[in-house]
Structure formats: structure tokens, C-alpha cells
Coordinates of C-alpha atoms and ligand atoms in Angstrom, one line a residue:
M1 CA 56.1 4.1 11.6
P2 CA 57.2 7.8 11.6
R3 CA 56.7 9.4 15.0
I4 CA 56.6 13.0 16.3
A5 CA 56.6 14.3 19.9
V6 CA 54.7 17.5 20.4
I7 CA 54.6 19.5 23.7
E8 CA 52.0 22.3 24.0
K9 CA 54.2 24.7 25.9
D10 CA 51.4 26.8 27.2
K11 CA 50.1 23.7 29.0
C12 CA 53.5 22.6 30.4
H13 CA 53.9 23.8 34.0
P14 CA 56.9 21.9 35.5
D15 CA 56.5 23.7 38.8
Q16 CA 53.0 22.3 39.2
C17 CA 53.4 18.7 38.1
G18 CA 55.8 17.8 40.8
N19 CA 59.0 19.0 39.2
Y20 CA 59.2 17.5 35.7
L21 CA 57.1 14.5 36.3
C22 CA 57.6 13.3 32.7
I23 CA 61.5 13.3 33.1
R24 CA 61.2 11.3 36.2
L25 CA 58.9 8.7 34.6
C26 CA 60.3 8.2 31.2
P27 CA 61.9 4.7 31.0
I28 CA 64.7 6.0 28.7
N29 CA 65.6 8.6 31.3
R30 CA 65.4 6.1 34.1
A31 CA 67.8 3.9 32.2
G32 CA 70.3 6.7 32.2
D33 CA 69.8 8.4 28.8
E34 CA 68.2 11.8 28.2
C35 CA 65.1 11.4 26.2
I36 CA 63.1 14.1 28.0
V37 CA 65.2 17.1 29.2
K38 CA 64.6 20.5 30.6
G39 CA 64.5 22.9 27.7
E40 CA 66.2 26.3 27.5
D41 CA 62.7 27.9 28.2
T42 CA 62.3 25.7 31.3
K43 CA 59.6 23.6 29.6
A44 CA 60.0 19.9 29.0
K45 CA 61.8 18.9 25.7
I46 CA 61.6 15.5 24.1
I47 CA 64.4 14.2 21.9
T48 CA 62.2 12.3 19.4
E49 CA 65.0 10.0 18.1
L50 CA 65.3 8.5 21.6
C51 CA 61.6 8.1 22.3
T52 CA 60.3 4.6 21.9
G53 CA 56.6 5.7 22.0
C54 CA 55.9 3.8 25.2
G55 CA 53.0 6.2 25.9
I56 CA 53.8 6.8 29.6
C57 CA 54.5 10.6 29.5
P58 CA 51.3 11.7 27.6
K59 CA 49.2 9.6 30.0
K60 CA 50.9 10.9 33.2
C61 CA 51.3 14.6 32.4
P62 CA 48.6 16.2 34.5
F63 CA 48.1 19.0 32.0
D64 CA 47.8 16.9 28.8
A65 CA 50.7 18.8 27.4
I66 CA 52.5 15.9 25.7
H67 CA 51.4 14.2 22.5
I68 CA 53.4 11.3 21.1
I69 CA 51.9 10.7 17.6
N70 CA 52.5 7.8 15.2
L71 CA 52.0 9.4 11.9
P72 CA 50.2 7.7 8.9
E73 CA 52.7 5.4 7.2
Q74 CA 52.2 7.2 3.9
L75 CA 53.8 10.4 5.2
G76 CA 57.3 9.0 5.6
K77 CA 59.1 12.3 4.9
D78 CA 60.1 15.5 6.7
P79 CA 57.4 18.1 7.3
I80 CA 57.4 21.2 5.1
H81 CA 57.5 23.2 8.3
R82 CA 57.7 22.8 12.0
Y83 CA 57.5 25.3 14.8
G84 CA 60.5 24.0 16.8
L85 CA 61.6 20.5 17.8
N86 CA 58.4 19.7 19.7
G87 CA 56.1 22.1 18.0
F88 CA 53.3 21.9 15.3
H89 CA 54.4 19.9 12.2
L90 CA 52.9 20.7 8.8
Y91 CA 53.0 18.2 6.0
N92 CA 52.2 19.1 2.4
L93 CA 50.6 22.3 1.1
P94 CA 47.5 23.0 -0.8
T95 CA 48.3 24.3 -4.2
P96 CA 46.9 27.4 -6.0
L97 CA 45.9 26.8 -9.6
F98 CA 45.7 29.4 -12.3
G99 CA 42.1 30.1 -13.5
K100 CA 40.6 28.4 -10.4
V101 CA 39.5 29.3 -6.9
V102 CA 40.9 26.7 -4.6
G103 CA 39.4 26.3 -1.1
V104 CA 41.1 25.0 2.1
L105 CA 38.8 23.2 4.5
G106 CA 39.7 21.9 7.9
R107 CA 39.6 22.3 11.7
N108 CA 41.1 25.3 13.5
G109 CA 44.7 24.6 14.7
I110 CA 45.4 22.2 11.8
G111 CA 47.8 24.5 9.9
K112 CA 45.6 26.1 7.3
S113 CA 46.8 29.7 8.0
T114 CA 50.4 28.5 8.2
A115 CA 50.1 26.7 4.9
V116 CA 48.7 29.8 3.2
K117 CA 51.3 32.0 4.8
I118 CA 54.1 29.7 3.4
L119 CA 52.6 29.9 -0.1
A120 CA 52.2 33.7 0.2
G121 CA 55.9 34.0 1.4
A122 CA 54.9 35.4 4.9
V123 CA 56.4 32.3 6.6
H124 CA 59.6 30.7 5.4
P125 CA 59.5 27.0 5.6
N126 CA 62.3 25.0 7.4
L127 CA 61.6 21.5 6.2
G128 CA 61.5 20.3 9.9
K129 CA 65.0 21.7 10.6
D130 CA 66.2 24.5 12.9
T131 CA 67.0 26.9 10.0
E132 CA 65.0 28.3 7.1
A133 CA 65.2 26.2 3.9
S134 CA 66.6 27.7 0.7
S135 CA 64.2 28.2 -2.3
K136 CA 66.0 25.3 -4.0
E137 CA 65.4 23.0 -1.1
V138 CA 61.7 23.9 -1.1
I139 CA 61.5 23.3 -4.8
D140 CA 63.3 19.9 -4.4
Y141 CA 60.9 19.0 -1.6
F142 CA 57.9 19.2 -4.0
K143 CA 59.6 17.6 -6.9
G144 CA 57.0 16.1 -9.3
Q145 CA 54.1 17.9 -7.6
E146 CA 52.1 20.9 -8.7
A147 CA 53.6 22.9 -5.9
Q148 CA 57.1 22.5 -7.5
L149 CA 56.0 24.7 -10.4
F150 CA 54.4 27.2 -8.0
F151 CA 57.7 27.7 -6.0
E152 CA 59.8 27.8 -9.2
K153 CA 57.6 30.6 -10.5
R154 CA 57.7 32.4 -7.2
K155 CA 61.5 32.2 -7.2
S156 CA 61.8 33.5 -10.7
G157 CA 59.5 36.5 -9.8
E158 CA 56.7 35.2 -12.1
I159 CA 54.3 35.1 -9.1
A160 CA 53.3 38.1 -7.2
V161 CA 51.0 37.4 -4.2
A162 CA 48.4 39.5 -2.3
F163 CA 47.2 38.1 1.1
K164 CA 44.2 39.0 3.2
P165 CA 44.9 37.9 6.8
Q166 CA 42.3 36.3 9.0
A167 CA 42.1 38.8 11.9
V168 CA 40.8 41.9 10.2
E169 CA 39.9 43.4 13.6
L170 CA 43.7 43.9 14.2
I171 CA 44.0 46.2 11.1
P172 CA 43.3 49.5 13.0
Q173 CA 46.2 48.7 15.4
H174 CA 48.7 49.2 12.6
S175 CA 46.8 51.4 10.0
T176 CA 45.2 54.8 10.4
G177 CA 43.6 57.2 8.0
K178 CA 40.6 57.4 5.8
V179 CA 39.4 54.3 3.9
C180 CA 39.6 56.2 0.7
D181 CA 43.3 57.1 1.2
L182 CA 44.3 53.6 2.3
L183 CA 42.6 52.0 -0.7
T184 CA 44.1 54.5 -3.2
K185 CA 47.6 53.8 -1.9
V186 CA 47.3 50.1 -2.8
D187 CA 45.4 50.6 -6.1
E188 CA 48.1 49.2 -8.4
N189 CA 45.7 48.3 -11.2
N190 CA 43.5 51.3 -11.5
R191 CA 40.5 49.3 -10.3
F192 CA 39.5 51.5 -7.4
D193 CA 36.0 52.5 -8.7
Q194 CA 35.1 49.0 -9.8
V195 CA 36.2 47.3 -6.6
V196 CA 34.5 50.0 -4.4
Q197 CA 31.3 49.5 -6.4
Q198 CA 31.5 45.7 -6.2
L199 CA 32.1 45.5 -2.5
D200 CA 29.6 48.4 -1.7
L201 CA 32.2 50.6 -0.1
R202 CA 31.2 54.0 -1.4
K203 CA 29.6 55.2 1.8
L204 CA 32.6 54.2 3.8
L205 CA 35.3 56.0 1.9
D206 CA 35.4 59.1 4.1
H207 CA 35.4 57.1 7.3
D208 CA 38.6 56.6 9.4
I209 CA 39.7 52.9 9.4
T210 CA 39.7 53.0 13.2
T211 CA 36.0 53.8 13.5
I212 CA 34.4 51.2 11.2
S213 CA 32.7 47.9 12.2
G214 CA 34.1 44.4 11.8
G215 CA 32.1 43.7 8.6
E216 CA 33.2 47.0 7.1
L217 CA 36.8 46.2 8.0
Q218 CA 36.5 42.8 6.3
R219 CA 35.3 44.4 3.1
V220 CA 38.0 47.0 3.1
A221 CA 40.6 44.3 3.7
I222 CA 39.3 42.3 0.8
A223 CA 39.3 45.3 -1.4
A224 CA 42.8 46.3 -0.4
T225 CA 44.0 42.8 -1.3
A226 CA 42.2 42.7 -4.6
L227 CA 43.5 46.1 -5.6
K228 CA 47.1 45.0 -5.4
K229 CA 48.9 43.9 -8.6
A230 CA 49.2 40.2 -8.1
N231 CA 48.5 36.9 -9.9
V232 CA 47.9 34.8 -6.8
Y233 CA 45.4 36.1 -4.2
F234 CA 45.0 34.5 -0.8
F235 CA 41.9 35.2 1.4
D236 CA 42.0 33.8 4.9
E237 CA 38.4 33.6 6.2
P238 CA 36.9 36.4 4.0
T239 CA 33.3 36.2 5.2
S240 CA 33.7 36.6 9.0
Y241 CA 31.5 39.5 10.2
L242 CA 29.7 39.7 6.9
D243 CA 26.0 39.2 6.6
I244 CA 24.5 36.8 4.0
K245 CA 24.0 39.4 1.3
Q246 CA 27.6 40.6 1.7
R247 CA 28.9 37.0 1.8
I248 CA 27.1 36.2 -1.5
R249 CA 28.5 39.4 -3.0
T250 CA 32.0 38.6 -1.8
S251 CA 31.7 35.1 -3.1
S252 CA 31.0 36.4 -6.7
F253 CA 33.8 39.0 -6.3
V254 CA 36.4 36.4 -5.3
Q255 CA 35.3 34.1 -8.2
E256 CA 35.7 36.9 -10.7
L257 CA 39.3 37.4 -9.7
A258 CA 40.3 33.9 -10.9
K259 CA 41.3 34.2 -14.6
D260 CA 43.7 32.1 -16.8
D261 CA 46.7 34.0 -15.5
T262 CA 45.4 34.5 -11.9
A263 CA 44.9 32.0 -9.1
V264 CA 42.9 32.4 -5.9
M265 CA 43.0 30.5 -2.7
V266 CA 40.5 30.8 0.1
I267 CA 40.2 29.4 3.7
E268 CA 36.5 29.4 4.6
H269 CA 34.3 27.7 7.3
D270 CA 30.9 28.7 5.9
L271 CA 30.3 25.6 3.8
I272 CA 27.5 27.1 1.7
I273 CA 29.8 30.0 0.7
L274 CA 32.9 27.7 0.2
D275 CA 30.7 25.5 -1.9
S276 CA 29.6 28.3 -4.2
M277 CA 32.9 30.2 -4.3
T278 CA 35.4 27.5 -5.1
D279 CA 36.2 25.1 -7.9
L280 CA 38.4 22.7 -5.9
V281 CA 39.1 22.1 -2.3
H282 CA 42.0 20.6 -0.3
I283 CA 41.0 19.0 3.0
M284 CA 43.4 19.6 5.8
F285 CA 43.4 17.1 8.6
G286 CA 45.6 15.8 11.4
E287 CA 45.5 16.6 15.1
Q288 CA 44.9 20.1 16.4
A289 CA 48.0 21.9 17.6
C290 CA 50.1 18.8 16.7
Y291 CA 50.3 18.2 13.0
G292 CA 48.4 18.9 9.8
I293 CA 48.3 17.3 6.4
A294 CA 46.8 18.7 3.1
S295 CA 44.9 16.2 1.0
L296 CA 45.1 16.1 -2.8
P297 CA 42.6 18.5 -4.4
K298 CA 39.1 17.4 -5.0
S299 CA 36.1 18.9 -6.8
T300 CA 34.3 21.2 -4.3
K301 CA 31.2 19.0 -4.0
A302 CA 33.1 15.8 -3.5
G303 CA 35.6 17.5 -1.2
I304 CA 33.0 18.9 1.2
N305 CA 31.1 15.6 1.3
T306 CA 34.4 13.8 1.9
Y307 CA 35.2 16.2 4.7
L308 CA 31.8 15.6 6.3
S309 CA 32.2 11.9 6.0
G310 CA 35.5 11.9 7.9
Y311 CA 37.2 9.5 5.5
I312 CA 39.3 10.2 2.4
Q313 CA 38.8 7.0 0.4
D314 CA 41.4 7.6 -2.3
E315 CA 44.1 8.2 0.3
N316 CA 42.7 5.6 2.7
M317 CA 42.7 8.1 5.5
R318 CA 40.2 8.2 8.3
F319 CA 40.5 11.6 10.1
R320 CA 37.4 11.5 12.2
D321 CA 35.7 8.6 13.9
H322 CA 32.2 9.8 12.9
A323 CA 30.5 11.5 10.0
I324 CA 28.9 14.9 10.3
T325 CA 25.3 14.5 9.2
F326 CA 22.5 16.8 8.3
H327 CA 18.8 16.0 8.2
A328 CA 16.1 17.2 5.9
K329 CA 13.6 18.9 8.3
L330 CA 10.0 17.7 8.5
P331 CA 7.4 20.5 8.2
G332 CA 5.7 19.2 11.4
D333 CA 8.9 19.0 13.4
I334 CA 8.1 21.8 15.8
K335 CA 9.7 21.8 19.2
G336 CA 8.4 24.9 21.2
Q337 CA 5.7 24.7 23.8
G338 CA 3.6 27.3 25.6
V339 CA 4.2 31.0 25.3
L340 CA 7.4 32.5 26.7
T341 CA 6.6 36.0 25.6
S342 CA 4.7 37.9 23.0
W343 CA 4.7 41.5 21.6
S344 CA 2.5 43.8 19.5
G345 CA 2.8 47.1 17.8
I346 CA 6.3 47.8 18.9
H347 CA 7.9 51.0 17.5
K348 CA 11.2 52.4 18.5
R349 CA 13.3 55.4 17.2
L350 CA 17.1 55.3 17.8
G351 CA 18.6 58.5 16.4
P352 CA 18.0 58.3 12.6
F353 CA 17.1 54.6 12.8
T354 CA 13.5 53.3 13.4
L355 CA 12.6 49.7 14.4
S356 CA 9.1 48.2 14.3
A357 CA 7.8 44.8 15.3
P358 CA 4.1 44.3 14.5
N359 CA 3.4 41.2 16.5
G360 CA 4.7 37.7 17.4
I361 CA 5.3 35.1 20.1
I362 CA 8.2 33.1 21.3
K363 CA 7.5 29.7 22.8
S364 CA 9.5 28.0 25.5
N365 CA 12.1 25.4 24.5
E366 CA 12.6 26.5 20.9
V367 CA 15.6 27.8 19.0
I368 CA 14.9 30.7 16.7
G369 CA 17.2 31.5 13.9
V370 CA 17.3 35.3 13.3
L371 CA 18.0 36.3 9.7
G372 CA 18.6 39.8 8.5
E373 CA 21.3 42.2 7.3
N374 CA 23.8 43.8 9.7
G375 CA 22.7 47.1 11.1
I376 CA 19.0 46.3 10.9
G377 CA 18.0 46.4 14.6
K378 CA 18.1 42.7 15.7
T379 CA 20.0 43.4 18.9
S380 CA 17.7 46.4 19.8
F381 CA 14.7 44.2 19.3
V382 CA 15.9 41.6 21.8
K383 CA 16.9 44.4 24.2
I384 CA 13.2 45.5 24.1
L385 CA 12.1 42.0 24.8
A386 CA 14.4 42.0 27.8
G387 CA 13.1 45.3 29.1
V388 CA 16.6 46.7 28.8
L389 CA 15.5 49.1 26.1
Q390 CA 12.1 50.8 26.4
Q391 CA 9.9 50.9 23.2
D392 CA 8.2 54.2 22.2
E393 CA 5.0 52.4 21.3
G394 CA 3.5 48.9 21.6
A395 CA 3.7 46.3 24.3
V396 CA 5.7 43.2 25.4
S397 CA 3.5 40.7 27.3
T398 CA 6.2 39.6 29.8
A399 CA 9.7 40.9 30.1
V400 CA 11.9 37.8 29.9
R401 CA 15.3 37.4 31.5
V402 CA 17.8 37.6 28.7
S403 CA 21.4 36.4 28.5
Y404 CA 23.2 38.0 25.6
K405 CA 26.5 37.2 23.8
P406 CA 27.4 40.2 21.7
Q407 CA 28.9 40.0 18.2
Y408 CA 32.1 41.6 19.2
I409 CA 33.8 40.2 22.2
N410 CA 36.1 42.2 24.4
N411 CA 39.6 40.6 24.2
E412 CA 41.5 43.2 26.3
S413 CA 40.8 41.8 29.7
E414 CA 43.8 40.3 31.6
G415 CA 41.4 38.2 33.7
M416 CA 41.7 34.4 33.5
V417 CA 39.2 32.3 31.6
L418 CA 38.5 30.5 34.8
S419 CA 37.1 33.6 36.4
V420 CA 34.4 34.2 33.7
L421 CA 33.5 30.5 33.5
K422 CA 33.0 29.9 37.2
T423 CA 29.3 29.0 36.9
A424 CA 29.9 26.9 33.8
I425 CA 32.6 24.9 35.5
E426 CA 30.6 24.4 38.7
K427 CA 27.3 23.5 37.2
Y428 CA 27.5 22.7 33.5
S429 CA 30.8 21.1 32.8
P430 CA 29.3 18.2 30.8
Q431 CA 27.1 20.5 28.7
L432 CA 29.6 23.3 28.2
I433 CA 33.2 22.9 29.3
T434 CA 33.8 19.5 27.7
P435 CA 32.0 19.8 24.4
L436 CA 33.3 23.3 23.7
E437 CA 36.8 22.1 24.5
L438 CA 37.5 24.7 27.1
K439 CA 39.3 22.8 29.8
H440 CA 42.8 23.6 28.6
L441 CA 41.9 27.3 28.3
L442 CA 40.9 27.8 31.9
E443 CA 44.2 29.1 33.2
K444 CA 44.9 31.4 30.3
P445 CA 44.3 35.2 30.4
L446 CA 41.5 36.3 28.1
N447 CA 43.7 38.6 26.2
T448 CA 45.9 35.8 24.9
L449 CA 43.0 33.8 23.3
S450 CA 42.5 33.3 19.6
G451 CA 39.3 34.5 18.0
G452 CA 37.8 31.0 18.1
E453 CA 38.8 30.3 21.7
L454 CA 37.4 33.7 22.8
Q455 CA 34.2 32.9 20.9
R456 CA 33.8 29.5 22.7
V457 CA 34.4 31.1 26.1
A458 CA 31.8 33.8 25.4
I459 CA 29.2 31.3 24.3
A460 CA 29.8 29.2 27.5
E461 CA 29.6 32.3 29.7
C462 CA 26.3 33.3 28.0
L463 CA 24.7 29.9 28.3
A464 CA 25.7 29.4 31.9
R465 CA 23.7 32.4 33.0
D466 CA 20.2 31.8 34.4
A467 CA 17.8 33.2 31.8
D468 CA 14.6 32.6 29.9
L469 CA 15.9 33.7 26.5
Y470 CA 19.5 33.4 25.2
L471 CA 20.5 35.7 22.4
L472 CA 23.7 34.8 20.7
D473 CA 24.9 37.2 18.1
E474 CA 27.1 35.5 15.5
P475 CA 28.2 32.5 17.6
S476 CA 29.7 30.8 14.5
A477 CA 32.4 33.5 13.8
Y478 CA 35.9 32.0 13.9
L479 CA 34.6 28.5 14.7
D480 CA 35.3 25.6 12.4
V481 CA 32.6 23.2 11.2
E482 CA 33.0 20.8 14.1
Q483 CA 32.9 23.5 16.7
R484 CA 29.8 25.0 15.1
L485 CA 28.1 21.7 15.5
A486 CA 29.3 21.4 19.1
V487 CA 27.9 24.9 19.8
S488 CA 24.6 23.9 18.2
K489 CA 24.3 20.9 20.5
A490 CA 25.4 22.9 23.6
I491 CA 22.6 25.5 22.9
R492 CA 20.0 22.8 22.5
S493 CA 21.0 21.0 25.7
M494 CA 21.0 24.2 27.8
I495 CA 17.6 25.4 26.7
Q496 CA 16.1 21.9 27.2
L497 CA 17.6 21.9 30.7
R498 CA 15.9 25.2 31.6
A499 CA 12.8 25.1 29.3
A500 CA 14.2 28.3 28.0
S501 CA 14.5 29.5 24.4
A502 CA 17.3 30.9 22.2
M503 CA 17.5 33.4 19.4
I504 CA 20.6 32.9 17.2
V505 CA 21.6 35.7 14.9
D506 CA 24.0 34.1 12.4
H507 CA 24.9 34.5 8.8
D508 CA 26.0 30.9 8.2
L509 CA 22.8 29.5 6.7
L510 CA 24.0 25.9 7.2
F511 CA 24.5 26.5 10.9
I512 CA 21.0 28.1 11.2
D513 CA 19.6 25.2 9.2
S514 CA 21.1 22.8 11.7
I515 CA 20.0 24.5 14.8
A516 CA 16.7 26.5 14.2
D517 CA 13.2 25.3 14.9
R518 CA 11.7 28.6 13.5
I519 CA 13.0 31.6 11.7
C520 CA 12.7 35.3 12.7
V521 CA 13.0 37.5 9.6
V522 CA 14.1 41.1 10.0
D523 CA 14.3 43.3 6.9
G524 CA 14.6 47.0 6.0
V525 CA 17.4 49.3 5.2
P526 CA 20.6 49.0 7.3
A527 CA 21.1 52.1 9.6
E528 CA 17.7 53.6 8.4
N529 CA 14.9 51.2 9.4
G530 CA 14.3 47.6 10.4
V531 CA 11.0 45.6 10.5
V532 CA 10.7 42.4 12.5
R533 CA 8.4 40.5 10.2
G534 CA 7.6 37.9 12.8
I535 CA 8.6 34.3 13.7
F536 CA 7.8 31.7 11.1
P537 CA 8.0 28.0 10.5
M538 CA 11.3 27.1 9.0
E539 CA 10.3 26.8 5.3
E540 CA 8.1 29.9 5.3
G541 CA 10.8 32.0 7.1
M542 CA 13.6 30.8 4.8
N543 CA 11.5 31.5 1.7
M544 CA 10.7 35.0 2.9
F545 CA 14.3 35.7 3.7
L546 CA 15.7 34.2 0.4
E547 CA 13.2 36.1 -1.7
G548 CA 14.9 39.3 -0.7
L549 CA 18.3 37.8 -1.8
G550 CA 17.2 36.3 -5.1
I551 CA 18.8 32.9 -4.3
T552 CA 17.5 29.4 -4.0
F553 CA 18.7 26.3 -2.0
R554 CA 18.5 22.6 -2.6
R555 CA 19.6 19.7 -0.4
D556 CA 22.6 17.7 -1.4
I557 CA 21.5 14.2 -2.2
E558 CA 24.5 12.5 -0.5
S559 CA 24.9 14.6 2.6
A560 CA 21.5 16.4 3.0
R561 CA 23.4 19.6 3.5
P562 CA 21.8 22.8 2.0
R563 CA 23.5 24.0 -1.2
A564 CA 22.9 27.3 -3.0
N565 CA 21.7 26.8 -6.6
K566 CA 23.6 28.7 -9.3
I567 CA 21.5 31.7 -10.2
G568 CA 19.8 31.1 -13.5
S569 CA 20.4 27.3 -13.4
Q570 CA 17.5 25.0 -14.1
A571 CA 16.9 24.2 -10.4
D572 CA 17.1 27.9 -9.5
R573 CA 14.5 28.8 -12.2
Q574 CA 12.2 25.9 -11.3
Q575 CA 12.3 26.5 -7.6
K576 CA 11.6 30.2 -8.1
S577 CA 8.6 29.4 -10.4
E578 CA 7.2 27.1 -7.7
G579 CA 7.9 29.6 -4.9
K580 CA 10.0 27.0 -3.1
L581 CA 13.2 28.8 -2.6
Y582 CA 14.3 26.5 0.3
Y583 CA 14.1 22.8 0.5
L584 CA 13.4 21.4 4.0
Ligands
SF4_1 FE1 55.2 18.4 33.9 FE2 53.7 17.8 31.8 FE3 55.4 19.7 31.6 FE4 56.3 17.2 31.7 S1 55.1 18.1 30.1 S2 57.1 19.0 32.8 S3 54.8 16.3 33.1 S4 53.7 19.7 32.9
SF4_2 FE1 59.8 8.6 27.2 FE2 58.7 8.6 24.7 FE3 57.8 7.0 26.7 FE4 57.3 9.6 26.7 S1 56.6 8.2 25.2 S2 57.9 8.3 28.4 S3 59.2 10.4 25.9 S4 59.8 6.9 25.8

């Protein structure tokens, strides 16, 4: 059975484990050979060929830094890429197909971005060796597979790629100037006006790239990628920071790019958007931070359902010990009790923006999904409920204690994760630290965390505070499907523990569907006015919200997950005529 040894170097602290505990315990070392040695970087290093897989060192390392993994028998070949002898190993690649949008679905830390960077030419694969492989070696590696043709075409210059990276918030660190100038510079196909129109960028053109919001940066980055003359486009998480309207718009935009002579590949965690945007998906599975494998492509519907089931039947591969399930909601399934707070006749002016909230109540022990576009006053409304922001008119019955997780999280602090999660560690380890997989992050400085890690820390910090109402603004951003589910459970268990309530602003409708008891609908015109329509039972709130978007949802028969109907399809027309835009 093929075996790899992975050491997570940021977890390896030889000076704190009793001076290379693993070296002292390894039976091969004890017999006089050198299976584990001190690496040049002072961390432990395992010579895989000598390791018998006895399992002692991963069990004994106090920091869980070592993983000895017996790979699935089917693999039996070198990885396409590995980050050093004991680093992450990537097997296989998803393959772009001309005329199609191909999705990549999988956990964070499983190699999706690396795979896409290899295809885009931003990372040069090494086939598991210490040096970069030649183009010929890479082509030979994929002999007989679809990817062989891709790399042959890339070598002969027939493929030109354009790539949108995941972390759009880093763009202002290396680009400056007006949006208009930046986009004009990359407009190699004379499509500037069309793309600006499709992605609704007209109002942003005169703004400096360093002053625009995350959602605006995302749309500019998508536009800049699409404007380039390429025939293979890669989009790594194109919907982070976008509201639902923008996600739907982006989904259509990306779909239109795929033509007979153009291929598109997308990494996406919003399953509803992935479902509607792609024709095929590759599942990526393995073990986070250790190794990743790309499955064969599947039709999008089958691929998503297979991913949720945790078992790839045609490859006989179980990659999760449980299935992710969704449940159709019952109309009477209401959880809240008593009244936590209520409001009436609220009116607030904030510069050119006005917010109004006629009336409504929040009960104790309920989770409210807040749906509305970006820039429509959702955060200001909660600040008024908290008494942090004073309304001009109207009343709030009781000011509640609010704990707030903002949409954008400060990642510049040099402080340790441990220091911000003190309360969570002391009081709520089973509810927060364990399920949100935070233990191994505790001794890291905040400014070294990835987007998903920072997000989980911020969620735990928010939920550990003592409050009556928890407002989490976009908690799903940068999280994979499993992590979103873990967050959903953590929120539920914390509010039950305290008989508190939570308001979740999120643009992933599947996440909202899985967590919300009721829906708060906020509409209006971004940056001009916002109206909090009230808090409604699930079906009524979803219907009200979807009416403004012109889309309908059904439940997948197999997995019960919500799926968007194709606009104009029979189901779409029928549901619209019945006024049932959302199926519980
Ligand atoms: Fe110590 Fe674990 Fe590092 Fe080995 S891998 S040196 S046991 S911290
Ligand atoms: Fe040594 Fe391998 Fe056993 Fe670890 S698993 S102690 S490296 S033989």
C-alpha cells in the first residue's frame, strides 16, 4: 500500500516536545537507522522509504504534527506535485473542457487552489521530486487522460489562460489607480463596455482600487480576468463578498464565457451557485493539509449529491464517514419563545442613506436569516437594536446586548489566536474550539491565518461573548461546506445554551436554509435607502425575498438540498404562477 509521511511544520516545536520526541521513539531510529532526522530547518524530517508505518510517532507527537497515511491502493503512482518531502501531496488534476464550465468542489486545504494554479501555469509541478518537471514529463504523466491534451496544447501555445485568484482583498496591496484605468489596461478583446455593463461596474469606474469594498473588488477582479484574451479562464471562489443578486449575475456571466473554443473552471463553495453555474464537477478529497485527489468529472447534479453522500461509488472511495443531509422544513417547525425585543416606527438617516423599520419582534432562542443586498443597512439596523446607534424616530422596546462579527475581519494583528479566544477556550471548548477545528491555530499569530481560519476564529470569539443577540455578518465567507455546517451547529448550540437569539446575514441561501428559523427581509436601493420589511416565517420570507430576484427554488429529490430552477423552465413557470417561489 503506498504510504506518505506528512509533517505540518507550523505545528512541529522540537524545543517543546522534549527535544525531538519522535526521533527518540521511532523504532527504526532506535535500531540504529535514521528514519526520522533533524531537518535543515530544525523541524523533524521523515525518510518515507524507511518508515514501516508503525504509527508510534503520530500518536506520541504532542502537537499532532505528524501524519503517516496509507493511501488508497488505486493511487499507486507519484503525486503530480508535492510541497517538499514531508509536505502536502496532490494527486491528479481536474481538467478544463472546451465549451463547458467545470466546477471543483472540496474541503479547504485539500489542494483545489494548487490544482488550479498548476493548470494555469502559476505553480510548476514537480511530480513528487525535488525539482520542477519538464513539460514533456508532465504530458507523459497524464498519458491517455484528458489532461494530456490540455498540457500538450499549453506547451504548443494553443492555450492562453486567465486566472482570478481567491484572495481579492490582497489586490490593493499590489495595484493602485482608478478601476477604469486598471480594466482598460487588460482589455485585450475590446469588451470593456459589455463586461462593465454585465458586472454592474459603471458607478465604480472612477474609484481608486484601494478604496472599494470586498464585493466591489471581487467584481473588478472577475472583470479583469474576463477581459484578458484567453481561451481557458479560472475563477477561484468568485462569489465571496457578493450578495445573492450579484452571485446570480456572476453565475450567468461566467456561464456565458464558456464557448466551443473556450473553457472555464471554477472553485466554489456556495452549492446553489456551483449547481447553477457549472456543467460538470470534480470532487476533491483526501486529508486536509496532507494530500488531495481529484475525482473523475461528474454531471453537476450527481457530483454535488455524491459529495454530500461522502462516497464515490464508481471509484469505490469513501472520503467521509457520514453523509451531509438537508431536511425539508415543516411550516410549523418554529423554535423561538417569548419576546427578546421589539421595535416600531424606526427611522434613521445616515448621510445620504435612510433606513426604516416599521415594526417587528425577535423571540428568544431563534435564528433569523437576514436577506438583502449589500449596502442596504442590515448592520445599522442591528446597531440600533443594540442601542449602539440612536434612531432618529421610533422605538426599541428593550435594548439587547449584542455580540457582532463584522463582514471584514482585521487580519493585521500580531496577537496570538489564544489571546482572542480566551473565553471560548475556558468555557466553551466543546461547543466552539473542537467543532470549529481551532485547537491547532491557538498558538499562531492572527496575521498569519488564512481567510477561512480567521473567519472561524472571529465566529468563535463572537459566540463566546455573553449577549442576548448574536449578529454574524457573512460567517460563511471562505468556509467550505463542512465548515459551514459546523458553524451552523455551533451557533445553534450557543444560543440554546443562553436562550439567546442570532441574526445571520449571509448570501449563501443553502446555509441560510440550513440554519434559519425565520427570515428578516431587508430591501431598498443600496447606498440610498433600506427598509426592514420585518421578520417572517421561512416560506413567506423566502418568497418575499425571491420575488425581488425573479428566481425560484425547488428541493432536490435525492438530497433535499435547495436548487435554483432554470429561469423560464417548466418548474420555474409553474412555481411563479402558484406564488410558491421556495419549497420548504
Ligand atoms: Fe516533536 Fe512532534 Fe516535532 Fe517530532 S514532530 S519534533 S514530536 S513536535
Ligand atoms: Fe518511525 Fe514511521 Fe513508526 Fe513514525 S510511523 S515511528 S516514522 S516507523
